[in-house]
Coordinates of C-alpha atoms and ligand atoms in Angstrom, one line a residue:
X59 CA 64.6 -90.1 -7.0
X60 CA 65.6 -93.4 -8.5
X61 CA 62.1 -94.5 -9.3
X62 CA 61.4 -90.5 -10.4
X63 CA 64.6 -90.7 -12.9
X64 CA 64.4 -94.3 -13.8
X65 CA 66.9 -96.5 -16.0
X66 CA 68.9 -93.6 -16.6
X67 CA 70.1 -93.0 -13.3
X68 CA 72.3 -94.6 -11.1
X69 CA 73.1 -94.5 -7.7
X70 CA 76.5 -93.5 -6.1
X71 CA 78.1 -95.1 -3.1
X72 CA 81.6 -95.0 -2.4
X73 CA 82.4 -94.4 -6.6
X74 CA 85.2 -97.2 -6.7
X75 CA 83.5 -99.4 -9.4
X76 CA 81.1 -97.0 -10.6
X77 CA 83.5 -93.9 -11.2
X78 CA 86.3 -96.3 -12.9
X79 CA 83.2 -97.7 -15.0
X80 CA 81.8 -94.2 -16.1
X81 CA 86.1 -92.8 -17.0
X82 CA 85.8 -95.8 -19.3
X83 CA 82.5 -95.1 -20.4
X84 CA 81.2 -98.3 -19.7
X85 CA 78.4 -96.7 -18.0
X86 CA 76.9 -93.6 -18.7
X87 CA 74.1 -92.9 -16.5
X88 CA 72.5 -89.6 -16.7
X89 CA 71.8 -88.8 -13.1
X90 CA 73.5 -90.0 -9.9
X91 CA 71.9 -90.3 -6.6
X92 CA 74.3 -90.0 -4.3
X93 CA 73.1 -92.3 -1.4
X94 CA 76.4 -90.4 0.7
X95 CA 73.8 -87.5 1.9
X96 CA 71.6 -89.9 3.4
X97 CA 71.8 -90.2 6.6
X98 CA 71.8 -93.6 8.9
X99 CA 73.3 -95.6 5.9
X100 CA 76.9 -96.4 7.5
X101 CA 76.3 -97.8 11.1
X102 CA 78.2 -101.2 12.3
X103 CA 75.9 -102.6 14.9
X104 CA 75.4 -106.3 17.3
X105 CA 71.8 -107.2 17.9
X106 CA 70.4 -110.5 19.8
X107 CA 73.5 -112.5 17.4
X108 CA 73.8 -110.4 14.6
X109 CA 76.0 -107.5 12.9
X110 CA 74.5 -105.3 11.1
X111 CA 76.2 -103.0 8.5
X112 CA 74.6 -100.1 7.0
X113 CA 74.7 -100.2 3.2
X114 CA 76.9 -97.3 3.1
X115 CA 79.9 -98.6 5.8
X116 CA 83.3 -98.5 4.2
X117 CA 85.8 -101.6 3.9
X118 CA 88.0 -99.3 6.3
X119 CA 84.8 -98.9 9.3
X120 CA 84.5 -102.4 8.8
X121 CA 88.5 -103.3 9.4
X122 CA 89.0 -100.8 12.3
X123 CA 85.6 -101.9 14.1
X124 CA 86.1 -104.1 16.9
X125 CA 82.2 -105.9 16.8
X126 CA 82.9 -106.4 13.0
X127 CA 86.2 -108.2 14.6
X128 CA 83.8 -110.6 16.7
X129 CA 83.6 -112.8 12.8
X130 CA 87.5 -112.7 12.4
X131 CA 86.7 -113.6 8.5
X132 CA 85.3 -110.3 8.2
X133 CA 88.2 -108.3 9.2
X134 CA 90.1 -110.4 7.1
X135 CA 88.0 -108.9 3.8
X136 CA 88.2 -105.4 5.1
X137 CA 91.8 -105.5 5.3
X138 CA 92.9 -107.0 2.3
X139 CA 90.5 -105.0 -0.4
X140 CA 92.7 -102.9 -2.6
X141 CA 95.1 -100.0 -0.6
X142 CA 94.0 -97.3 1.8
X143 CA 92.5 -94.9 -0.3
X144 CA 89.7 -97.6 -2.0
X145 CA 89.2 -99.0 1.6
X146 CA 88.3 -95.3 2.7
X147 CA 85.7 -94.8 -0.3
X148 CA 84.3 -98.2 -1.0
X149 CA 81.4 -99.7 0.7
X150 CA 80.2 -103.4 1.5
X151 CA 76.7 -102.1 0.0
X152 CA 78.0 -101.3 -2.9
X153 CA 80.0 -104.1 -3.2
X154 CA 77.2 -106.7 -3.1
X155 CA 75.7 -104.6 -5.6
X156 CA 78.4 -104.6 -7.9
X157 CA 78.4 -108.2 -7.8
X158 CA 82.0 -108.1 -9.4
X159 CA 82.9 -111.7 -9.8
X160 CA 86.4 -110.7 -8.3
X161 CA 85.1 -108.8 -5.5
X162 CA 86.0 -110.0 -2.0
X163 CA 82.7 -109.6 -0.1
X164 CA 80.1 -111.8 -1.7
X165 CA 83.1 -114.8 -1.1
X166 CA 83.1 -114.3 2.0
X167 CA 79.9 -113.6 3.1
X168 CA 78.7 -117.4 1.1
X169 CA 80.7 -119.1 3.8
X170 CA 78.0 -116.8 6.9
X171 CA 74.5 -116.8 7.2
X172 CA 73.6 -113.5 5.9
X173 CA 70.7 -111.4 5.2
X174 CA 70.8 -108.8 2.5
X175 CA 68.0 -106.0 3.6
X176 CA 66.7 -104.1 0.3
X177 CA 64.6 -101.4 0.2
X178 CA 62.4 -99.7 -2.9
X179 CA 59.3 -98.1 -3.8
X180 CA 57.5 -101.5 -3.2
X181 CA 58.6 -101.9 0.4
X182 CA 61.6 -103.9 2.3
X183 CA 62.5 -107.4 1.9
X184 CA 65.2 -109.6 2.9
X185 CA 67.1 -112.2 0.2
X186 CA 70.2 -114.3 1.8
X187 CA 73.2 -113.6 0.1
X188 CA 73.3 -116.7 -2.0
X189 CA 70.5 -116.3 -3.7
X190 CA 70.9 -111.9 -4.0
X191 CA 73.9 -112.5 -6.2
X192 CA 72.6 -114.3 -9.5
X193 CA 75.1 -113.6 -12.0
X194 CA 78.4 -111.5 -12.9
X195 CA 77.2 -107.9 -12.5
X196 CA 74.0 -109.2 -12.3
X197 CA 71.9 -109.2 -8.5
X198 CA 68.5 -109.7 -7.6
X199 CA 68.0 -106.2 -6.9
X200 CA 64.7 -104.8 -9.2
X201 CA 64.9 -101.6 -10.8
X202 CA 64.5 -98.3 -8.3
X203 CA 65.4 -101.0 -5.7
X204 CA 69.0 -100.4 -3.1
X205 CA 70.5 -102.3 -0.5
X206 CA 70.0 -101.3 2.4
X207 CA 71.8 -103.6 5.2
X208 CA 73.9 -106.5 5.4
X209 CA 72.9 -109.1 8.4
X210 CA 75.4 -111.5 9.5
X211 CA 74.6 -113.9 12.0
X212 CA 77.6 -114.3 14.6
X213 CA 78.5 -118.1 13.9
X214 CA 78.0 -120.7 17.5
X215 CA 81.1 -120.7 19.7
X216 CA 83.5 -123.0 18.7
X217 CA 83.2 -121.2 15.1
X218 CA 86.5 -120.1 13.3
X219 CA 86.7 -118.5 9.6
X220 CA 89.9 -117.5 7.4
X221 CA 89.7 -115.2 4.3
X222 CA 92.8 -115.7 2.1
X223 CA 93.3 -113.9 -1.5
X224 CA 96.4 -114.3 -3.9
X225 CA 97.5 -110.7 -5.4
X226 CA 100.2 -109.2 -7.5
X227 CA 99.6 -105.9 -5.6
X228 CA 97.5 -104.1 -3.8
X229 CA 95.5 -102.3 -6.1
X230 CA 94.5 -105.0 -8.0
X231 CA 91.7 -107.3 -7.4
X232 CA 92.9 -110.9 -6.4
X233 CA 94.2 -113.9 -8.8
X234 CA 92.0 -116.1 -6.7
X235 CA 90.8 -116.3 -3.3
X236 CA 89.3 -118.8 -0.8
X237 CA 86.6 -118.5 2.2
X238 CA 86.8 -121.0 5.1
X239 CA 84.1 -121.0 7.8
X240 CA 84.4 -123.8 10.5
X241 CA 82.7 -125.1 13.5
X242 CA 85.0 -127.4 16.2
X243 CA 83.5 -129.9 18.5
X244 CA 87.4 -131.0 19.6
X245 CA 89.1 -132.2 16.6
X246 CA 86.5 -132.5 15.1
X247 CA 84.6 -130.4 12.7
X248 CA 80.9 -129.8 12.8
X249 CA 80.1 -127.8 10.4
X250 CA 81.9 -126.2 7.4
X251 CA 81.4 -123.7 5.0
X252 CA 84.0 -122.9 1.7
X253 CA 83.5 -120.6 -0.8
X254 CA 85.7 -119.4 -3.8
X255 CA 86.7 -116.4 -5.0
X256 CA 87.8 -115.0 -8.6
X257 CA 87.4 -118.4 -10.1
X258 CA 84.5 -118.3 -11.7
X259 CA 81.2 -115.7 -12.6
X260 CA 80.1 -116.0 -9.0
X261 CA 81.6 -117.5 -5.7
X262 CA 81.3 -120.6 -5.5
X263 CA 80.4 -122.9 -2.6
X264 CA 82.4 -126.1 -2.2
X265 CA 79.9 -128.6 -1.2
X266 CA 82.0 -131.5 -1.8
X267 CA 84.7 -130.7 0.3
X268 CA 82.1 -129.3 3.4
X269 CA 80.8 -132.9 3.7
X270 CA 84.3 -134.6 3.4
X271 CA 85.1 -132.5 6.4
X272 CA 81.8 -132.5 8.3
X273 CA 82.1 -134.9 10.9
X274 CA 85.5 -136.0 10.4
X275 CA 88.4 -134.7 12.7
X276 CA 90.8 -132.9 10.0
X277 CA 93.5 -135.2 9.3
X278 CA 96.1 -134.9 6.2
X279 CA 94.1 -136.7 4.7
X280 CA 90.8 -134.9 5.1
X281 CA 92.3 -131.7 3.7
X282 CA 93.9 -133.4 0.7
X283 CA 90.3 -134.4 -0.5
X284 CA 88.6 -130.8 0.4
X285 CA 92.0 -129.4 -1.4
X286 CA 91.3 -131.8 -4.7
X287 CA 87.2 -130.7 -4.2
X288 CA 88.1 -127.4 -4.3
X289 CA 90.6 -127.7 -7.5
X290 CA 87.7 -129.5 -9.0
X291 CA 85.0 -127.1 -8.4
X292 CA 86.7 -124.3 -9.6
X293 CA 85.8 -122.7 -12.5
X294 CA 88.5 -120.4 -13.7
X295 CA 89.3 -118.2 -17.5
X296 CA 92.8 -118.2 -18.3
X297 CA 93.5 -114.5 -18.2
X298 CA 96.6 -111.8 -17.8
X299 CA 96.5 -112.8 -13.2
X300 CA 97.0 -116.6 -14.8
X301 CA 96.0 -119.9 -16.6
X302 CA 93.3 -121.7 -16.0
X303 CA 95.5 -124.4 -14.5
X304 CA 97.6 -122.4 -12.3
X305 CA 94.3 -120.9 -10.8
X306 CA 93.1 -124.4 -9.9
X307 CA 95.8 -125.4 -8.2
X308 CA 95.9 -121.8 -6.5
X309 CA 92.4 -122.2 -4.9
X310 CA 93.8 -125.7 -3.7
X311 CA 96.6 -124.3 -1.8
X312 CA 94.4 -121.4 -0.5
X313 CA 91.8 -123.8 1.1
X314 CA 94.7 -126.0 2.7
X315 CA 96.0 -122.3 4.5
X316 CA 92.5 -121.1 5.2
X317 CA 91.3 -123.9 7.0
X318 CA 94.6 -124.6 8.7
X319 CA 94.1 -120.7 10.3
X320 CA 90.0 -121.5 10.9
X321 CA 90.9 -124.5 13.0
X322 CA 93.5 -122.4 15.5
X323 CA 90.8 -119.3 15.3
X324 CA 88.1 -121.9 16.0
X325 CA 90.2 -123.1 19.3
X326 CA 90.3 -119.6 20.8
X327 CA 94.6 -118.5 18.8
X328 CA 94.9 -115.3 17.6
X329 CA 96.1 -115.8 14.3
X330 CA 96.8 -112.9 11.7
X331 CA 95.6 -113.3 8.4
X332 CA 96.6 -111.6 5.1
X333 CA 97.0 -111.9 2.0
X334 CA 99.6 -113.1 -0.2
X335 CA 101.4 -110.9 -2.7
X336 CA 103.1 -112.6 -5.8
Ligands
FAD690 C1 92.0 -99.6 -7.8 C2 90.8 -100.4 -7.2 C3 91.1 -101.7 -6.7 C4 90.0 -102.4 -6.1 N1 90.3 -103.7 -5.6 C5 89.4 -104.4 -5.1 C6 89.7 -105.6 -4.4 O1 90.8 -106.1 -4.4 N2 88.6 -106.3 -3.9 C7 87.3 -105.8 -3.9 O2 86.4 -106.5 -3.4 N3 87.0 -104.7 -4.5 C8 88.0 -103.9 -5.0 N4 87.7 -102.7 -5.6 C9 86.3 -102.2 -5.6 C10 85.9 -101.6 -4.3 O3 85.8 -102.6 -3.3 C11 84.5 -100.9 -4.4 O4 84.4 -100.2 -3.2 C12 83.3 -101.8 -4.5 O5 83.3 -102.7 -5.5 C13 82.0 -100.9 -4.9 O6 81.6 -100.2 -3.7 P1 81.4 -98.7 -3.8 O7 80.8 -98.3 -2.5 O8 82.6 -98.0 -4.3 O9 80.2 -98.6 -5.0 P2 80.0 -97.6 -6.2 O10 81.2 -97.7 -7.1 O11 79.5 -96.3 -5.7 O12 78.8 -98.4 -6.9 C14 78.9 -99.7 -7.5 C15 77.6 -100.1 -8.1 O13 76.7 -100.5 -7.1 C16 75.5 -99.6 -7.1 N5 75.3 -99.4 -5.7 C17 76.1 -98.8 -4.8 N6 75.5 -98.8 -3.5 C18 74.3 -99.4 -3.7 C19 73.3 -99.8 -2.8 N7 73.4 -99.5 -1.5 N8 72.2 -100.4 -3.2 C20 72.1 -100.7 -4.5 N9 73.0 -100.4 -5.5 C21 74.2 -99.8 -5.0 C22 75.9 -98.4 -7.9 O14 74.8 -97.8 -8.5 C23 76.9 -99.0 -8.9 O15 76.2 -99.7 -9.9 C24 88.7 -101.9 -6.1 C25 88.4 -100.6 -6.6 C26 89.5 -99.9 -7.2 C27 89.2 -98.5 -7.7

């Protein structure tokens, strides 16, 4: 139908990005496909290492499943996008798709090894997420083209992850937000992935503080410099969540807390993450 109808049409997940967009009439399309009468598209699944989520599974699947729970750091996202009724509706297809550069998925998903599965006209193919989201609003998906499924490797044992988001409310997408994604050998870390949220057109990675904390144990120390990495690679518009500045030092603070909650999650603790409301 998509490549029938063409540019005009657009297709229709859970609506809670696209409906919003189209009451503003900042889209228009002509025709929706409405990918909720197809069926197989919502399906949370483990296979030989991997989850796999059907385009269509909703942020509240996803926060209720308990293999979704196996990566704590996805649970974390489920839980913490918007309130109950957008959690219901939305889905982590259409959220990649969106590629809103507040959005809570794409952050988090930077910090896994993950597979986005599209499918169009021309076949299937797989892109990692890194290189699927290209731009605000702007993926690699081609025209006629959908997502799919969403692949996430389960990270080696020994792995921890924390998703943290800073919000005035519910509703409302975050001020900023902050992905950690560790791997503990002992004290100290083996591998590390952070990622960024809200703080700039795209998340974005924190190389410099990953190899300040790859193969260091985590000391005071340590943290201070992949806190100040952090500040530094953010890349944040002063807007009405906040100024520029009080983002940066946000994204700091965020880090410091996720990793602190990775490291216990990585040594076997149960630790409860949310977010934190203003
Ligand atoms: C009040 C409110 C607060 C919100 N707060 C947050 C928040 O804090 N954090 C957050 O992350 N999100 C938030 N959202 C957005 C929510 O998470 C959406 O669910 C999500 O961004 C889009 O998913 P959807 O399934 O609703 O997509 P839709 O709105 O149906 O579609 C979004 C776009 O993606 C395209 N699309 C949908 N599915 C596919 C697919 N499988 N393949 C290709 N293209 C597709 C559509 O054509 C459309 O262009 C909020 C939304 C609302 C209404």
């Amino acid at each position: 139908m998509l490549a029938e109808l063409g540019d005009d049409a657009k297709l229709l997940a859970g609506g809670q990005s696209l409906i919003p967009l189209m009451k503003l009439r900042f889209a228009n399309p002509s025709h929706l496909v409405d990918l909720n009468f197809v069926s197989g598209t919502s399906y949370i699944n483990e296979d030989n290492g991997t989850l796999r989520f059907g385009a269509l599974t909703r942020h509240a699947e996803i926060e209720s499943s308990a293999v979704a729970g196996k990566i704590p750091i996805l649970h974390d996202c489920a839980a913490g996008i918007a309130d109950v009724q957008v959690r219901n509706r939305g889905t982590i297809g259409g959220s990649l798709a969106e590629a809103d550069p507040s959005g809570d998925w794409a952050t988090v998903l930077f910090t896994l090894a993950v597979d986005v599965r599209c499918i169009g006209t021309n076949g299937k193919r797989t892109v990692s997420v890194s290189d699927f989201i290209k731009d605000a609003y702007t993926t690699d998906l081609a025209q006629g083209e959908l997502v799919s499924e969403v692949a996430v490797k389960i990270p080696p044992k020994g792995s921890g992850g924390a998703y943290l988001a800073f919000k005035r409310s519910a509703p409302v997408y975050p001020t900023a937000s902050a992905a950690v994604q560790l791997t503990m050998s002992g004290d100290v870390c083996q591998d590390a992935a952070i990622a960024l949220g809200c703080v700039g057109l795209i998340p974005i990675r924190v190389k410099d503080a990953e190899s300040v904390m790859r193969g260091q144990p985590l000391s005071e120390k340590t943290i201070a410099s992949a806190m100040e990495a952090a500040r530094n690679a953010a890349d944040p518009q002063s807007d009405m969540r906040g100024s520029a500045e009080y983002k940066r030092t946000l994204v700091g603070a965020l880090v410091k807390r996720a990793i602190d909650i990775a490291v216990r999650r990585a040594r076997g603790e149960q630790v409860e993450a949310t977010h934190i409301y203003a």
